Structure formats: structure tokens, C-alpha cells
Amino acid sequence: MTPPDPAKSLADLLEDFPDFVCRHNPCLHTPWQATRVQFGGPSGGGYIVIRAKTAQGLRDFIEGALQMEAQLAAEAAARVPVTDTAGRCVL
């Protein structure tokens, strides 16, 4: 089996995750790394920098982080009190 081409793997990551800047330097044996474009992360908490040994590992970590962040956002939205048309708080 032929190992995946690092340049293609990097291009695929950049295409699939536009909110992240992904990088890897096989000559320096650096880990695969993804950094959020908007440094600071999501307001509800989450990851800013993610590192992995392989491109597939980085993809799995990014997908997991995005799922976790979406779950945190959904839980936070569920805790927000809603008001009815009369302005009363409805739980």
C-alpha cells in the first residue's frame, strides 16, 4: 500500500476545514497541526490548536472537536430562558 501524499492530504484538510489553517513539514518531521483562523476559539469553549502524528489523526481530532463544540453550543442554547409574547419567562 502506498503511503498518502502529504501535499494531497494537506490540501484535503484545508478544503474540508476552512476555519482552520493546517500545516505539516515532512522534511522537519513536525506533527500535523491545525490552528483556528480566528484565534480565540468558539465563545462556548473549544480548541484553538490541534496536533496529531498523521493527517488522518488530525482529521479525526478536528471532527471530534467540532462535534464537541456543537454539543456545548446546543446545551448552552437550551439553558437560555425563553420569553413568551407577553414578556414572561418560560422555562
XYZ file of C-alpha atoms in Angstrom:
91
model
C 0.000 0.000 0.000
C 1.341 3.424 -0.961
C 1.515 5.995 1.860
C -0.692 9.041 1.322
C 0.869 12.060 -0.356
C 1.382 14.751 2.331
C 0.635 17.586 -0.111
C -2.696 15.998 -1.134
C -3.573 15.232 2.487
C -2.849 18.846 3.423
C -4.918 20.193 0.514
C -7.821 17.923 1.522
C -7.666 19.136 5.140
C -7.629 22.784 4.052
C -10.600 22.205 1.764
C -12.636 20.249 4.325
C -11.953 22.568 7.278
C -11.883 26.195 6.069
C -11.991 27.557 9.642
C -8.570 26.019 10.305
C -5.101 26.680 8.939
C -3.411 23.286 8.599
C 0.315 22.704 8.218
C 2.868 19.924 8.092
C 6.539 19.796 7.171
C 7.635 16.223 6.421
C 11.271 17.304 5.970
C 11.419 18.523 9.587
C 9.273 15.642 10.878
C 6.885 18.094 12.514
C 3.460 16.925 13.655
C 0.375 17.724 11.636
C -1.120 20.887 13.108
C -4.358 22.817 12.738
C -4.882 26.326 14.092
C -8.136 28.260 14.037
C -8.269 31.100 11.535
C -9.934 33.292 14.167
C -7.551 32.860 17.083
C -9.558 32.663 20.266
C -11.828 29.744 19.531
C -15.570 29.462 19.888
C -17.259 31.517 22.600
C -18.635 28.442 24.375
C -15.217 26.836 24.657
C -13.251 24.536 22.425
C -9.904 24.024 20.785
C -7.598 26.564 19.129
C -4.578 24.403 18.214
C -4.742 20.679 17.466
C -1.747 18.423 16.724
C -1.535 14.826 15.538
C 1.035 12.363 14.164
C -0.858 11.768 10.905
C -3.178 13.646 8.568
C -5.976 11.161 9.330
C -5.391 11.628 13.051
C -5.646 15.399 12.634
C -8.866 14.989 10.638
C -10.330 12.781 13.394
C -9.333 15.279 16.114
C -10.803 18.255 14.218
C -14.070 16.409 13.564
C -14.291 15.396 17.225
C -13.569 18.949 18.380
C -16.252 20.362 16.082
C -18.789 17.816 17.364
C -17.938 18.644 20.974
C -18.200 22.390 20.316
C -21.576 21.937 18.592
C -22.825 19.931 21.574
C -21.641 22.631 24.005
C -23.382 25.302 21.917
C -26.617 23.287 21.847
C -26.510 22.763 25.612
C -25.883 26.471 26.177
C -28.785 27.393 23.890
C -31.070 25.008 25.790
C -30.251 26.792 29.059
C -31.238 30.230 27.763
C -34.630 31.235 29.170
C -37.253 31.940 26.546
C -39.883 34.652 26.875
C -43.405 34.414 25.538
C -45.170 37.207 23.651
C -46.230 38.848 26.936
C -42.582 39.103 28.054
C -42.894 36.432 30.722
C -40.067 33.975 31.216
C -40.943 30.491 30.006
C -38.740 27.553 31.047
